[in-house]
Amino acid sequence: MVAAEGTASPSTQSGPGPASIAVRAAVVREKGGPFVFEDLVLDTRLRPDEVLVKVVAAGVCQTDIHVRDQHLPTPLPAVLGHEGAGIVERVGDGVTTVAPGDRVVMSYQACGHCTPCLNGDPAYCARSFPLNFGGSRPDGSNALSGSGGEEIHGHFFGQSSFATHSLATERNVVKVADDVPLELLAPLGCGLQTGAGAVLNSLKIPAGASVVVIGTGTVGLAAVMAAAVAGASPVIAVDIVPERLTLARELGATHTVNGKEEDTAGRIAEITGGGADYVLEITARPEMLTLAVDALAPLGTAALIGGAPAGAHAPVNMNALLGGRTVRGIAQGDSIPQLFIPRLIGLYKAGRFPFDRLVTLRGFDEINEAVTDTRTGAVIKPVLRIGE
């Protein structure tokens, strides 16, 4: 069989090791169904760019839930999970940046060959959707199977980390030092880098600029912390959960607005003196994107960061855009994970990005409870302990 462009023959591997291993994984088999634990087989005949990771922890993200509910069309049955962290066990013979024994955080996948990737914008890879949501390698093959040979879709975000082992690639693993627990580092691969990157990479918000963050889950609170790092002022957090608004103040928000109890647009105008320089919309609710544009000062920017269900549309006041206002979307905080994740770790160790306050640790067996906690807002960022 001839490998597709950008892939290599499945027969290539480096170092001794079995051709397959048994893994325990949380599998979604039907739309809206629970995560069910199954014993699967992982083909470990590594391709040159592949990295076998023993998973220590994985964050639970709203995107996993959107896929479980088939708001995003990843084929089922599938192993999800895209905020994994663990220890490298083996590498393909083309891998040079990590080695067995290295601790790594896994992030999103990109092809590395298209124009956005070559321009240093891998979050906007031309093949982003099939690589991250297609449920297979780029050539359509899959390394996961059931005990009877049934194909199980994997390679979700190039990792499928709701399993005891993950088959990632050199492009989507980030080597990290051993002075911060992997259980804390796992969410850096998606939610935290997305929120913080929106502020520090995508918008490059300057000191003194006014910032509004609508939605104070993981992504929103990461944005609040990053806005404080950037020196923005005021930093206004908007939500309907009082406890989250209290935490947002503790993490750097100068003002909070309870959207259930207050006139959000009026309060933003009052606090900013007419409109905000930047509004980050995290909730992916169409009416909130409308509000985000309406809340802008002239020449301000509204950024959509939350992932909406396929086909969602939001009305925008077209005349407002004539005031030099900008609306843009942001994926993964415009992050190059190998550069940005170490930066966030450095900020954490300096006490400037205390993301550990968002994390609630759960056992792997508690994945369905963690999903429920995420949906209800009972916790901000559940992280599953999967291995040692």
Short mmCIF file of C-alpha atoms in Angstrom, two decimals:
data_model
loop_
_atom_site.label_atom_id
_atom_site.label_comp_id
_atom_site.label_asym_id
_atom_site.label_seq_id
_atom_site.Cartn_x
_atom_site.Cartn_y
_atom_site.Cartn_z
CA MET A 1 0.00 0.00 0.00
CA VAL A 2 1.30 3.47 -0.87
CA ALA A 3 1.11 5.94 2.01
CA ALA A 4 -0.77 9.20 1.51
CA GLU A 5 1.17 12.43 1.15
CA GLY A 6 2.69 13.45 4.47
CA THR A 7 2.50 9.93 5.89
CA ALA A 8 4.83 6.98 5.90
CA SER A 9 4.67 3.21 5.70
CA PRO A 10 3.13 1.63 8.82
CA SER A 11 5.93 -0.91 9.00
CA THR A 12 8.54 1.58 10.21
CA GLN A 13 9.40 1.58 13.92
CA SER A 14 12.41 2.21 16.08
CA GLY A 15 13.71 0.25 19.03
CA PRO A 16 12.44 -3.01 20.41
CA GLY A 17 8.80 -3.36 21.25
CA PRO A 18 5.70 -5.36 20.50
CA ALA A 19 3.69 -4.80 17.33
CA SER A 20 0.61 -4.13 19.46
CA ILE A 21 -0.33 -3.53 23.09
CA ALA A 22 -3.51 -3.80 25.14
CA VAL A 23 -4.97 -0.49 26.30
CA ARG A 24 -7.90 0.42 28.50
CA ALA A 25 -9.92 3.22 26.97
CA ALA A 26 -13.14 5.17 27.44
CA VAL A 27 -15.15 4.63 24.26
CA VAL A 28 -18.14 6.57 22.96
CA ARG A 29 -20.31 4.23 20.90
CA GLU A 30 -23.46 6.24 20.24
CA LYS A 31 -24.61 9.82 20.00
CA GLY A 32 -25.04 11.24 23.48
CA GLY A 33 -24.10 7.92 25.05
CA PRO A 34 -21.83 7.42 28.05
CA PHE A 35 -18.12 6.78 27.96
CA VAL A 36 -17.77 3.00 28.29
CA PHE A 37 -14.53 1.37 29.40
CA GLU A 38 -13.22 -1.27 27.02
CA ASP A 39 -10.04 -3.26 26.50
CA LEU A 40 -8.70 -2.34 23.08
CA VAL A 41 -5.67 -3.16 20.95
CA LEU A 42 -3.27 -0.41 19.89
CA ASP A 43 -1.07 -1.12 16.86
CA THR A 44 2.39 0.05 17.92
CA ARG A 45 4.27 -0.49 14.67
CA LEU A 46 5.31 3.14 14.77
CA ARG A 47 5.54 5.27 11.68
CA PRO A 48 8.60 7.53 11.48
CA ASP A 49 6.84 10.56 13.01
CA GLU A 50 4.84 8.73 15.68
CA VAL A 51 5.30 8.80 19.44
CA LEU A 52 3.88 6.22 21.86
CA VAL A 53 2.88 7.91 25.12
CA LYS A 54 1.85 6.30 28.38
CA VAL A 55 -0.93 8.63 29.46
CA VAL A 56 -0.74 9.97 33.01
CA ALA A 57 -3.62 12.45 32.87
CA ALA A 58 -6.11 14.04 30.49
CA GLY A 59 -8.35 17.05 30.84
CA VAL A 60 -12.04 16.93 29.98
CA CYS A 61 -13.03 19.68 27.53
CA GLN A 62 -16.34 20.88 26.15
CA THR A 63 -15.13 19.80 22.70
CA ASP A 64 -15.07 16.17 23.86
CA ILE A 65 -18.70 16.60 24.90
CA HIS A 66 -19.67 18.27 21.61
CA VAL A 67 -18.24 15.29 19.74
CA ARG A 68 -19.90 12.77 22.06
CA ASP A 69 -23.20 14.50 21.30
CA GLN A 70 -22.28 14.61 17.57
CA HIS A 71 -22.51 18.38 17.29
CA LEU A 72 -19.18 17.83 15.52
CA PRO A 73 -19.11 14.85 13.16
CA THR A 74 -16.28 12.63 14.40
CA PRO A 75 -17.25 9.04 13.44
CA LEU A 76 -18.22 6.63 16.21
CA PRO A 77 -17.28 4.43 18.00
CA ALA A 78 -14.35 6.57 19.05
CA VAL A 79 -11.82 7.23 21.78
CA LEU A 80 -11.76 10.97 22.46
CA GLY A 81 -9.55 13.06 24.75
CA HIS A 82 -7.32 15.87 23.50
CA GLU A 83 -5.68 17.36 26.61
CA GLY A 84 -3.35 14.48 27.40
CA ALA A 85 -0.05 14.41 29.27
CA GLY A 86 2.24 11.47 29.87
CA ILE A 87 5.59 9.80 29.42
CA VAL A 88 7.11 8.80 26.10
CA GLU A 89 7.66 5.03 25.79
CA ARG A 90 8.80 4.70 22.17
CA VAL A 91 9.38 6.91 19.14
CA GLY A 92 9.44 6.42 15.39
CA ASP A 93 12.82 6.49 13.73
CA GLY A 94 12.28 9.98 12.31
CA VAL A 95 11.58 11.61 15.68
CA THR A 96 14.37 13.82 17.02
CA THR A 97 12.80 16.21 19.55
CA VAL A 98 11.58 13.71 22.17
CA ALA A 99 12.89 10.37 23.42
CA PRO A 100 11.70 7.52 25.64
CA GLY A 101 11.35 8.71 29.22
CA ASP A 102 10.52 12.32 28.31
CA ARG A 103 7.49 13.91 29.93
CA VAL A 104 5.18 15.47 27.35
CA VAL A 105 1.98 17.45 26.99
CA MET A 106 -0.08 16.57 23.92
CA SER A 107 -1.83 19.29 21.91
CA TYR A 108 -3.68 19.71 18.61
CA GLN A 109 -2.60 18.24 15.28
CA ALA A 110 -1.51 20.05 12.11
CA CYS A 111 -0.03 18.83 8.84
CA GLY A 112 3.10 21.00 8.82
CA HIS A 113 3.05 21.32 5.01
CA CYS A 114 0.23 23.72 4.04
CA THR A 115 0.58 27.49 3.66
CA PRO A 116 -0.73 28.39 7.16
CA CYS A 117 1.58 25.81 8.78
CA LEU A 118 4.59 27.02 6.82
CA ASN A 119 3.71 30.61 7.76
CA GLY A 120 3.84 29.70 11.44
CA ASP A 121 0.06 29.49 11.89
CA PRO A 122 -0.55 25.76 12.50
CA ALA A 123 -3.80 26.43 14.38
CA TYR A 124 -5.27 27.33 10.98
CA CYS A 125 -3.85 24.31 9.14
CA ALA A 126 -5.67 23.66 5.85
CA ARG A 127 -6.28 20.09 7.05
CA SER A 128 -7.17 21.00 10.62
CA PHE A 129 -10.64 19.47 10.69
CA PRO A 130 -9.84 16.04 9.24
CA LEU A 131 -6.60 15.79 11.23
CA ASN A 132 -8.26 16.62 14.55
CA PHE A 133 -11.81 15.34 14.11
CA GLY A 134 -11.53 12.71 11.37
CA GLY A 135 -11.01 9.78 13.72
CA SER A 136 -8.06 8.34 11.78
CA ARG A 137 -4.58 9.02 10.48
CA PRO A 138 -4.33 11.31 7.42
CA ASP A 139 -4.39 8.28 5.12
CA GLY A 140 -7.57 6.92 6.72
CA SER A 141 -5.90 4.12 8.69
CA ASN A 142 -6.43 3.57 12.40
CA ALA A 143 -4.21 2.17 15.13
CA LEU A 144 -7.04 1.22 17.49
CA SER A 145 -9.25 -1.85 17.29
CA GLY A 146 -11.52 -3.91 19.50
CA SER A 147 -10.46 -7.29 20.81
CA GLY A 148 -12.34 -8.95 17.92
CA GLY A 149 -10.79 -6.71 15.27
CA GLU A 150 -13.56 -4.08 15.18
CA GLU A 151 -12.24 -0.68 14.09
CA ILE A 152 -12.39 1.93 16.82
CA HIS A 153 -11.81 5.49 15.67
CA GLY A 154 -8.81 7.12 17.31
CA HIS A 155 -6.18 9.77 16.54
CA PHE A 156 -8.58 12.42 17.94
CA PHE A 157 -6.55 15.64 17.87
CA GLY A 158 -3.66 13.32 17.03
CA GLN A 159 -3.84 11.64 20.45
CA SER A 160 -7.15 10.11 21.73
CA SER A 161 -5.88 10.46 25.28
CA PHE A 162 -8.87 8.97 27.12
CA ALA A 163 -6.82 5.77 27.20
CA THR A 164 -3.90 4.29 29.06
CA HIS A 165 -1.68 4.78 25.99
CA SER A 166 -1.83 7.30 23.17
CA LEU A 167 -0.29 7.24 19.70
CA ALA A 168 0.66 10.85 19.04
CA THR A 169 3.13 12.43 16.60
CA GLU A 170 6.22 14.55 16.95
CA ARG A 171 4.21 17.57 15.75
CA ASN A 172 1.71 17.50 18.60
CA VAL A 173 3.84 16.61 21.63
CA VAL A 174 5.63 19.16 23.79
CA LYS A 175 8.51 18.13 26.03
CA VAL A 176 8.14 19.54 29.55
CA ALA A 177 10.37 19.59 32.62
CA ASP A 178 9.74 17.42 35.67
CA ASP A 179 9.11 20.16 38.24
CA VAL A 180 5.33 20.50 37.70
CA PRO A 181 2.96 17.50 37.96
CA LEU A 182 1.63 16.19 34.66
CA GLU A 183 -1.88 16.19 36.17
CA LEU A 184 -1.70 19.99 36.23
CA LEU A 185 -0.04 20.37 32.83
CA ALA A 186 -2.56 18.33 30.82
CA PRO A 187 -5.08 21.18 30.19
CA LEU A 188 -2.35 23.36 28.72
CA GLY A 189 -2.69 21.44 25.45
CA CYS A 190 -6.05 23.00 24.55
CA GLY A 191 -8.23 25.08 26.88
CA LEU A 192 -5.57 27.02 28.74
CA GLN A 193 -3.41 27.78 25.71
CA THR A 194 -6.53 28.83 23.80
CA GLY A 195 -7.66 31.43 26.35
CA ALA A 196 -4.22 32.74 27.22
CA GLY A 197 -3.06 32.67 23.62
CA ALA A 198 -6.04 34.71 22.47
CA VAL A 199 -4.81 37.55 24.67
CA LEU A 200 -1.04 37.18 24.32
CA ASN A 201 -0.66 35.79 20.78
CA SER A 202 -3.74 36.48 18.69
CA LEU A 203 -4.72 39.96 19.87
CA LYS A 204 -1.44 40.99 21.53
CA ILE A 205 -3.45 43.11 23.93
CA PRO A 206 -1.35 46.05 25.15
CA ALA A 207 -1.04 47.36 28.69
CA GLY A 208 -3.86 49.71 29.57
CA ALA A 209 -6.35 48.35 27.03
CA SER A 210 -9.87 47.53 28.19
CA VAL A 211 -10.84 43.86 27.93
CA VAL A 212 -14.14 42.05 28.37
CA VAL A 213 -14.24 38.26 28.73
CA ILE A 214 -17.69 36.72 28.25
CA GLY A 215 -17.76 33.29 29.87
CA THR A 216 -15.49 32.29 32.76
CA GLY A 217 -14.86 28.61 32.26
CA THR A 218 -11.36 27.29 31.60
CA VAL A 219 -10.80 29.31 28.43
CA GLY A 220 -12.29 32.49 29.83
CA LEU A 221 -10.39 32.39 33.10
CA ALA A 222 -7.16 31.67 31.21
CA ALA A 223 -7.90 34.81 29.21
CA VAL A 224 -8.52 36.78 32.41
CA MET A 225 -5.19 35.65 33.86
CA ALA A 226 -3.39 36.46 30.60
CA ALA A 227 -5.02 39.91 30.46
CA ALA A 228 -3.62 40.57 33.93
CA VAL A 229 -0.19 39.41 32.71
CA ALA A 230 -0.49 41.83 29.78
CA GLY A 231 -1.35 44.74 32.08
CA ALA A 232 -4.79 45.32 30.57
CA SER A 233 -7.18 47.55 32.52
CA PRO A 234 -10.05 47.34 33.10
CA VAL A 235 -10.49 43.56 32.81
CA ILE A 236 -14.21 42.77 32.94
CA ALA A 237 -15.44 39.20 33.44
CA VAL A 238 -19.02 38.36 32.45
CA ASP A 239 -20.87 35.23 33.61
CA ILE A 240 -24.04 34.13 35.38
CA VAL A 241 -22.38 32.00 38.08
CA PRO A 242 -21.45 34.12 41.13
CA GLU A 243 -18.73 31.70 42.30
CA ARG A 244 -16.95 31.93 38.96
CA LEU A 245 -17.13 35.70 39.00
CA THR A 246 -15.60 35.71 42.47
CA LEU A 247 -12.76 33.50 41.21
CA ALA A 248 -12.31 35.75 38.17
CA ARG A 249 -11.68 38.70 40.49
CA GLU A 250 -9.14 36.69 42.42
CA LEU A 251 -7.36 35.77 39.18
CA GLY A 252 -7.10 39.28 37.75
CA ALA A 253 -10.48 40.70 36.74
CA THR A 254 -10.91 44.29 37.93
CA HIS A 255 -14.70 44.18 37.45
CA THR A 256 -17.35 41.49 37.12
CA VAL A 257 -20.83 41.53 35.58
CA ASN A 258 -23.54 38.99 36.33
CA GLY A 259 -25.39 38.69 33.04
CA LYS A 260 -28.45 37.24 34.72
CA GLU A 261 -28.85 40.12 37.16
CA GLU A 262 -27.39 43.14 35.36
CA ASP A 263 -27.63 44.96 32.03
CA THR A 264 -24.41 43.59 30.58
CA ALA A 265 -24.06 46.05 27.71
CA GLY A 266 -24.89 48.98 29.98
CA ARG A 267 -22.39 47.93 32.65
CA ILE A 268 -19.63 47.46 30.10
CA ALA A 269 -20.30 50.91 28.67
CA GLU A 270 -20.31 52.38 32.18
CA ILE A 271 -17.05 50.73 33.26
CA THR A 272 -15.16 51.45 30.01
CA GLY A 273 -16.55 54.92 29.38
CA GLY A 274 -18.40 53.96 26.21
CA GLY A 275 -17.01 50.70 24.88
CA ALA A 276 -14.26 48.12 25.22
CA ASP A 277 -11.10 47.85 23.17
CA TYR A 278 -11.35 44.05 23.12
CA VAL A 279 -14.23 41.64 23.80
CA LEU A 280 -13.53 37.90 23.94
CA GLU A 281 -16.66 35.78 23.45
CA ILE A 282 -16.18 32.27 24.87
CA THR A 283 -19.73 30.95 25.28
CA ALA A 284 -20.43 30.37 21.55
CA ARG A 285 -23.99 31.62 22.08
CA PRO A 286 -25.04 33.67 19.03
CA GLU A 287 -26.63 36.44 21.10
CA MET A 288 -23.37 36.84 23.01
CA LEU A 289 -21.41 37.46 19.81
CA THR A 290 -23.98 40.10 18.89
CA LEU A 291 -23.46 41.68 22.31
CA ALA A 292 -19.68 41.48 21.93
CA VAL A 293 -19.76 43.59 18.77
CA ASP A 294 -22.22 46.04 20.28
CA ALA A 295 -19.98 46.47 23.35
CA LEU A 296 -16.94 47.58 21.35
CA ALA A 297 -15.42 51.04 21.25
CA PRO A 298 -14.57 52.41 17.80
CA LEU A 299 -11.62 50.48 16.37
CA GLY A 300 -12.24 47.72 18.91
CA THR A 301 -11.98 44.00 18.25
CA ALA A 302 -14.44 41.24 19.09
CA ALA A 303 -12.95 37.75 19.09
CA LEU A 304 -14.99 34.55 18.89
CA ILE A 305 -13.17 31.78 20.73
CA GLY A 306 -15.86 29.32 21.81
CA GLY A 307 -16.70 26.47 19.43
CA ALA A 308 -20.36 26.64 18.34
CA PRO A 309 -22.37 23.71 16.97
CA ALA A 310 -22.05 23.27 13.20
CA GLY A 311 -24.19 25.75 11.27
CA ALA A 312 -24.63 28.32 14.05
CA HIS A 313 -25.09 31.93 12.92
CA ALA A 314 -25.12 35.22 14.80
CA PRO A 315 -26.57 38.58 13.67
CA VAL A 316 -24.12 41.46 13.71
CA ASN A 317 -24.89 45.19 13.47
CA MET A 318 -23.25 45.93 10.11
CA ASN A 319 -23.16 49.68 10.72
CA ALA A 320 -21.19 49.12 13.91
CA LEU A 321 -18.38 47.69 11.79
CA LEU A 322 -18.11 50.99 9.95
CA GLY A 323 -16.63 52.40 13.15
CA GLY A 324 -13.46 50.48 12.40
CA ARG A 325 -14.55 47.57 14.57
CA THR A 326 -13.20 44.11 13.80
CA VAL A 327 -14.68 40.66 14.31
CA ARG A 328 -12.36 37.67 14.13
CA GLY A 329 -12.26 34.03 15.11
CA ILE A 330 -9.45 32.45 17.12
CA ALA A 331 -8.37 28.82 17.17
CA GLN A 332 -6.02 27.41 19.83
CA GLY A 333 -4.95 30.92 20.79
CA ASP A 334 -2.76 31.12 17.66
CA SER A 335 -0.37 28.98 19.67
CA ILE A 336 2.64 27.04 18.50
CA PRO A 337 2.46 24.58 21.41
CA GLN A 338 6.19 23.85 21.56
CA LEU A 339 6.81 27.57 22.14
CA PHE A 340 3.75 28.72 24.05
CA ILE A 341 3.20 25.89 26.54
CA PRO A 342 6.68 26.32 28.07
CA ARG A 343 5.97 30.06 28.30
CA LEU A 344 2.76 29.39 30.24
CA ILE A 345 4.59 26.99 32.55
CA GLY A 346 7.16 29.71 33.21
CA LEU A 347 4.40 32.18 34.06
CA TYR A 348 2.83 29.60 36.37
CA LYS A 349 6.10 29.00 38.22
CA ALA A 350 6.51 32.77 38.58
CA GLY A 351 3.08 32.97 40.22
CA ARG A 352 1.56 34.97 37.35
CA PHE A 353 -0.64 32.30 35.77
CA PRO A 354 -2.09 30.22 38.64
CA PHE A 355 -4.08 27.82 36.50
CA ASP A 356 -3.87 25.11 39.16
CA ARG A 357 -6.80 26.88 40.82
CA LEU A 358 -9.04 25.78 37.94
CA VAL A 359 -8.20 22.07 38.15
CA THR A 360 -10.21 19.36 39.92
CA LEU A 361 -8.60 15.91 39.83
CA ARG A 362 -10.77 12.84 39.26
CA GLY A 363 -10.08 9.15 38.77
CA PHE A 364 -10.22 7.74 35.22
CA ASP A 365 -13.25 5.66 36.24
CA GLU A 366 -15.06 8.91 37.07
CA ILE A 367 -15.04 10.20 33.49
CA ASN A 368 -18.82 10.32 33.14
CA GLU A 369 -19.13 12.20 36.42
CA ALA A 370 -16.43 14.60 35.19
CA VAL A 371 -18.39 15.18 31.99
CA THR A 372 -21.52 15.94 34.01
CA ASP A 373 -19.55 18.35 36.21
CA THR A 374 -18.30 20.10 33.08
CA ARG A 375 -21.78 20.41 31.59
CA THR A 376 -23.33 21.73 34.79
CA GLY A 377 -20.46 24.03 35.66
CA ALA A 378 -19.90 22.30 39.00
CA VAL A 379 -16.17 22.34 38.28
CA ILE A 380 -14.09 24.40 35.89
CA LYS A 381 -11.50 21.93 34.59
CA PRO A 382 -11.79 18.25 35.52
CA VAL A 383 -8.57 16.33 34.93
CA LEU A 384 -8.60 12.54 34.91
CA ARG A 385 -5.79 10.62 36.57
CA ILE A 386 -5.18 7.79 34.10
CA GLY A 387 -1.78 6.31 34.94
CA GLU A 388 1.32 6.71 37.05
#
